[in-house]
XYZ file of N, CA and C in Angstrom:
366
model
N 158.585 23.019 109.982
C 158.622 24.291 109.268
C 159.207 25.352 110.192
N 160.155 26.313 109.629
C 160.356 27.246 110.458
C 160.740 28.506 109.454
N 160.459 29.550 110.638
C 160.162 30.978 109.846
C 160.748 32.162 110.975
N 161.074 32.856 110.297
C 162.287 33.616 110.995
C 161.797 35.005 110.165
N 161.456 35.729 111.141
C 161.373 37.301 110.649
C 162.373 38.267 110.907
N 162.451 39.481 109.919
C 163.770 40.280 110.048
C 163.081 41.504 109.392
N 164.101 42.675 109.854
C 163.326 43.956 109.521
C 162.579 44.975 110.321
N 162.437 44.420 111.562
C 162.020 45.007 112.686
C 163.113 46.025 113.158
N 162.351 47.447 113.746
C 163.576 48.370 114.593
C 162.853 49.174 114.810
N 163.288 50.623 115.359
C 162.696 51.768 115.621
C 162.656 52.964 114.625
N 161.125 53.567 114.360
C 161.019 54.360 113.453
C 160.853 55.506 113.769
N 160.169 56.699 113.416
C 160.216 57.589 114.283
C 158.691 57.803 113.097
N 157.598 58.193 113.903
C 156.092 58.162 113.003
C 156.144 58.881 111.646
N 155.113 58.406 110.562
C 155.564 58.912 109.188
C 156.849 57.873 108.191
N 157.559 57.011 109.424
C 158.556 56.388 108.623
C 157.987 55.609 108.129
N 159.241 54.356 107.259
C 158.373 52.949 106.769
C 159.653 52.028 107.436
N 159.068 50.781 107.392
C 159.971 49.400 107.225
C 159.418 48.851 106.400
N 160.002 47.077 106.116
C 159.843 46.483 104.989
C 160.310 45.200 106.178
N 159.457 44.345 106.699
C 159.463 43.428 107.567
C 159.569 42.000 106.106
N 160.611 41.070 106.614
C 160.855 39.814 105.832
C 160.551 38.562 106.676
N 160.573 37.786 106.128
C 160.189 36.128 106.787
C 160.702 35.094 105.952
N 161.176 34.276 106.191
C 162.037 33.144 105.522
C 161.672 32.036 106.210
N 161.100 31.422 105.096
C 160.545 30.157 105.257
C 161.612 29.137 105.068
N 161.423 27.990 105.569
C 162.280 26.274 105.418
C 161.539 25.560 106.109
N 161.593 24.560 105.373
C 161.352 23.166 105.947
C 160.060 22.258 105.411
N 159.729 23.357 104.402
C 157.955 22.868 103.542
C 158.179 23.417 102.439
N 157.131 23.255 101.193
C 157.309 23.763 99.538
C 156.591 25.508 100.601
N 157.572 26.293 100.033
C 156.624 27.884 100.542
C 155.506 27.922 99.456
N 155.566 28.043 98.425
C 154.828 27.806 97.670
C 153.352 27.138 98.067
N 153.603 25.781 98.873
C 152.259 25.458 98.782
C 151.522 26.169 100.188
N 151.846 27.313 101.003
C 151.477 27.705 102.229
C 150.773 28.808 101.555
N 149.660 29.357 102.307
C 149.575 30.934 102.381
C 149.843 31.357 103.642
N 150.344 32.556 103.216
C 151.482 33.438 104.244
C 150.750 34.868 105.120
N 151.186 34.575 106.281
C 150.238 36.055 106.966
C 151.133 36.731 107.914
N 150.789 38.301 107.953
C 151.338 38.963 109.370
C 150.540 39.013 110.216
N 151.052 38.919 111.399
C 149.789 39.209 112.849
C 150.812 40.367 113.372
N 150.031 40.791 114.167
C 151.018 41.612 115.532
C 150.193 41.473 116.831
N 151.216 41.699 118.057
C 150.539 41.738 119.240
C 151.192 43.001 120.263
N 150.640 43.972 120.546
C 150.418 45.209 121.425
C 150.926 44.187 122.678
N 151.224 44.798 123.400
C 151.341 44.944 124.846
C 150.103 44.749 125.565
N 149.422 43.742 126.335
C 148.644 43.724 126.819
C 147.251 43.878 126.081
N 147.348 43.260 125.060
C 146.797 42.769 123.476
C 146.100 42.010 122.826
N 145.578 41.652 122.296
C 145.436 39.894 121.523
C 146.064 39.908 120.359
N 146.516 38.962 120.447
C 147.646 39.174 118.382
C 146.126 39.704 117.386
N 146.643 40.331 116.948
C 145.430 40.721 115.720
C 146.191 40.483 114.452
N 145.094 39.814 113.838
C 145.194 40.024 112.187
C 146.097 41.407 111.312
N 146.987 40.807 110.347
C 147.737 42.006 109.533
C 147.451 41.926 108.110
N 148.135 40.970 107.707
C 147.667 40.695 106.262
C 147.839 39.395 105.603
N 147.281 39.146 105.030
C 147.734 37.516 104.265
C 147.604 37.304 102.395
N 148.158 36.835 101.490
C 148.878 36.496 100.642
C 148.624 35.037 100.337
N 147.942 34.934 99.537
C 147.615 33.577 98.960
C 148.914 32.691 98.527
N 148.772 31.605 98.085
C 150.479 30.883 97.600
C 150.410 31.736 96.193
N 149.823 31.836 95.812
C 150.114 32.306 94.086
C 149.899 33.829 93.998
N 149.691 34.759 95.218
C 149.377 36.227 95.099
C 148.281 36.311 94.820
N 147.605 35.793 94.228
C 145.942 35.770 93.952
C 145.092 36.421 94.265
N 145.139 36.484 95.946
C 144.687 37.002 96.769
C 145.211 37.397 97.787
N 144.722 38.795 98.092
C 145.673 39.496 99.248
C 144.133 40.462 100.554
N 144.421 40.071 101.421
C 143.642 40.662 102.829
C 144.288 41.379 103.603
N 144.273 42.924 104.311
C 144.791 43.769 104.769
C 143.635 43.725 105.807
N 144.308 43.966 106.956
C 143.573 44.525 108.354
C 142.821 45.840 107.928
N 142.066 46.278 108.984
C 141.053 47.549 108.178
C 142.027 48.445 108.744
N 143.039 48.520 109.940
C 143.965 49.565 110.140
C 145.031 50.023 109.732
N 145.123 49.034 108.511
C 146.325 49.063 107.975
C 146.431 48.908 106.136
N 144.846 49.324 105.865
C 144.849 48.908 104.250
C 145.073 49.832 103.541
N 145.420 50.786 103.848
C 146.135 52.108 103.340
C 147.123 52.551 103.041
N 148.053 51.532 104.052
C 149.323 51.720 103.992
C 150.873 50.641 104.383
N 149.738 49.366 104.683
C 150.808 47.838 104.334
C 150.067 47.159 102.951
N 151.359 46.816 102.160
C 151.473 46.175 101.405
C 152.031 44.355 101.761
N 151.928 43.726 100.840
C 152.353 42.159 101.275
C 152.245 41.983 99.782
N 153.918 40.980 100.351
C 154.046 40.627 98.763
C 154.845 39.297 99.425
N 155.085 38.633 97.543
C 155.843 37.063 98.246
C 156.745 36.975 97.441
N 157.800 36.220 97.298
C 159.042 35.683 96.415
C 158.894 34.231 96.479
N 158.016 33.231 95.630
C 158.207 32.265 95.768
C 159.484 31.328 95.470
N 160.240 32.116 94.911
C 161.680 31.436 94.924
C 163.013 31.677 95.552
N 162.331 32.853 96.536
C 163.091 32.422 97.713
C 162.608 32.369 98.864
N 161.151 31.993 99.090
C 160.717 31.288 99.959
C 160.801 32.371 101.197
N 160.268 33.281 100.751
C 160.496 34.681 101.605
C 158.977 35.358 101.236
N 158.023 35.996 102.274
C 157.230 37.111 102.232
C 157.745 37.807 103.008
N 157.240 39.248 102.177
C 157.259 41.064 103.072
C 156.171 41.496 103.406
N 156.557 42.885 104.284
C 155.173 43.294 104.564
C 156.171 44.619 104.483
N 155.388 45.544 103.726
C 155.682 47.033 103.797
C 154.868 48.036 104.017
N 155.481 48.485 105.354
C 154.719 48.969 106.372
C 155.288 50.924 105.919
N 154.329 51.464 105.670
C 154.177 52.963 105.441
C 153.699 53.918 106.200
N 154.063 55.169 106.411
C 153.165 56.116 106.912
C 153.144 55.619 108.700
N 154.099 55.017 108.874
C 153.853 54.592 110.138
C 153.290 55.487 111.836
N 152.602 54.716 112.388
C 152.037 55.342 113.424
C 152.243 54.429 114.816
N 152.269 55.360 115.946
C 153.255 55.111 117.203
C 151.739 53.657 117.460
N 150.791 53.714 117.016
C 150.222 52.733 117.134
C 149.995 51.397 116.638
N 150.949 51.557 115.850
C 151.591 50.378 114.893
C 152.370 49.694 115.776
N 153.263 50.245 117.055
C 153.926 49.629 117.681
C 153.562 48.201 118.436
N 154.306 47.332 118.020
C 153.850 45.845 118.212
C 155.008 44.474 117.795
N 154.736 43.733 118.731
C 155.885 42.359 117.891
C 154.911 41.983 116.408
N 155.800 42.145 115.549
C 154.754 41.482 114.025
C 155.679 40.121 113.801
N 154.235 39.041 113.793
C 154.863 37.895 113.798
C 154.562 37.245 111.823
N 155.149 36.745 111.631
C 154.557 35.872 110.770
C 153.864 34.647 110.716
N 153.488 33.668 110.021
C 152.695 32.424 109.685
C 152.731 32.148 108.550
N 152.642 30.924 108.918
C 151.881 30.240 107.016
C 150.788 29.251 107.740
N 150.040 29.169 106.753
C 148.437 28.461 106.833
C 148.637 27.375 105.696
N 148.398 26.236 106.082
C 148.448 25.241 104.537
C 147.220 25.124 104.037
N 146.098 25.400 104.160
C 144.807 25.349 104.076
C 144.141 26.894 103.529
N 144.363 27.740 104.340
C 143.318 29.030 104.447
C 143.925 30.534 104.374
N 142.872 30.985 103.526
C 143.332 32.570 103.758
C 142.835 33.640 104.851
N 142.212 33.059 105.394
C 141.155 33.534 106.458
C 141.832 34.665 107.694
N 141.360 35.228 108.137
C 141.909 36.424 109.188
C 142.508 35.286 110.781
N 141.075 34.596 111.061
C 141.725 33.718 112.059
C 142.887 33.027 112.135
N 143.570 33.239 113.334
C 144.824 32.945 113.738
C 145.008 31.261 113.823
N 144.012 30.906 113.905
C 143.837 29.750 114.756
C 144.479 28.776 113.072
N 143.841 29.072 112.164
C 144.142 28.535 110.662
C 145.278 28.710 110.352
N 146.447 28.657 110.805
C 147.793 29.187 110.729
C 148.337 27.832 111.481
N 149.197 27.249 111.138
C 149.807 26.215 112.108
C 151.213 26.472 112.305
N 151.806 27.195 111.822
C 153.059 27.533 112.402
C 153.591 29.046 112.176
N 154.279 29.563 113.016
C 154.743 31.024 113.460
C 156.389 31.100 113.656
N 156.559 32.293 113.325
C 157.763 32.626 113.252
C 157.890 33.332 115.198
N 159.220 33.386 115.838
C 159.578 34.123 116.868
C 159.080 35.692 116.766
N 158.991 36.114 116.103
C 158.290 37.571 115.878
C 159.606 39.115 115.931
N 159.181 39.909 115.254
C 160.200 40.840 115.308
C 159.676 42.077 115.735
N 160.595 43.096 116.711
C 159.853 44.382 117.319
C 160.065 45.553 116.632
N 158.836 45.876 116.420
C 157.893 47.240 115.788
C 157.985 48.495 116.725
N 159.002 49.600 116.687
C 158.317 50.165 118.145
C 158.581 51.621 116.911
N 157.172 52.540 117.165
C 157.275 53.786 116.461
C 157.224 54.826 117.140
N 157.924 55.877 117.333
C 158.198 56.985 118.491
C 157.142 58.322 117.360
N 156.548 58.924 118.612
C 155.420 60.174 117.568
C 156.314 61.419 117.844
C-alpha cells in the first residue's frame, strides 16, 4: 500500500489548506483513513479519522472546530481541511489507513504516507 500526501505549504495564521492523500495498492474503500501530525520535538499525535463508508468521523480535541475530513471513495483519495489556522498547527501531517480500526492510536494504522509540511507564520 502506498500513500502520498499533497497540499502542504506556508500559511500565514487565520489561513486554511486542504491537505490530500492518495491511496494505491489496496481496495481504499476497505481501509479507514486518518491524519496524525508531528511537532518538532513531539510525539505524532492524533488528527482525525474517517471510517471506509464516512459513517464515522473523530477529530482531535485541538482541532474539532476547525478540521474537517472527508473521503472520495472513487478516487481513492482523503482530505483534511484545515481552517482558522494557528502557528501551532505547525507540523509534518502525515496520513494512514487502518484496515481494522477507527481508534485514535497510532499503533492501529499499518501503513503511512511520507508526510507533508504544515508551517503557519502568526
Amino acid at each position: 500500500v502506498e500513500l502520498g500526501e499533497s497540499g502542504g505549504g506556508l500559511v500565514q495564521a487565520g489561513g486554511s489548506l486542504r491537505l490530500s492523500c492518495v491511496v494505491s495498492g489496496r481496495t481504499f474503500s476497505a481501509l479507514h483513513m486518518g491524519w496524525f501530525r508531528q511537532a518538532p520535538g513531539k510525539e505524532r499525535e492524533f488528527v482525525a479519522v474517517i471510517s471506509r463508508e464516512s459513517d464515522y468521523i473523530d477529530l482531535g480535541d485541538s482541532v474539532r472546530d476547525r478540521f474537517a475530513i472527508s473521503r472520495d471513495n472513487a478516487k481513492a483519495t482523503v482530505y483534511l481541511q484545515m481552517n482558522n489556522l494557528k502557528p501551532e498547527d505547525t507540523a509534518v501531517y502525515y496520513c494512514a489507513a487502518a484496515p481494522l480500526s477507527t481508534r485514535r492510536d497510532k499503533g492501529y494504522y499499518a501503513w503511512w504516507g511520507p508526510g507533508t509540511q504544515v508551517t503557519v507564520s502568526s
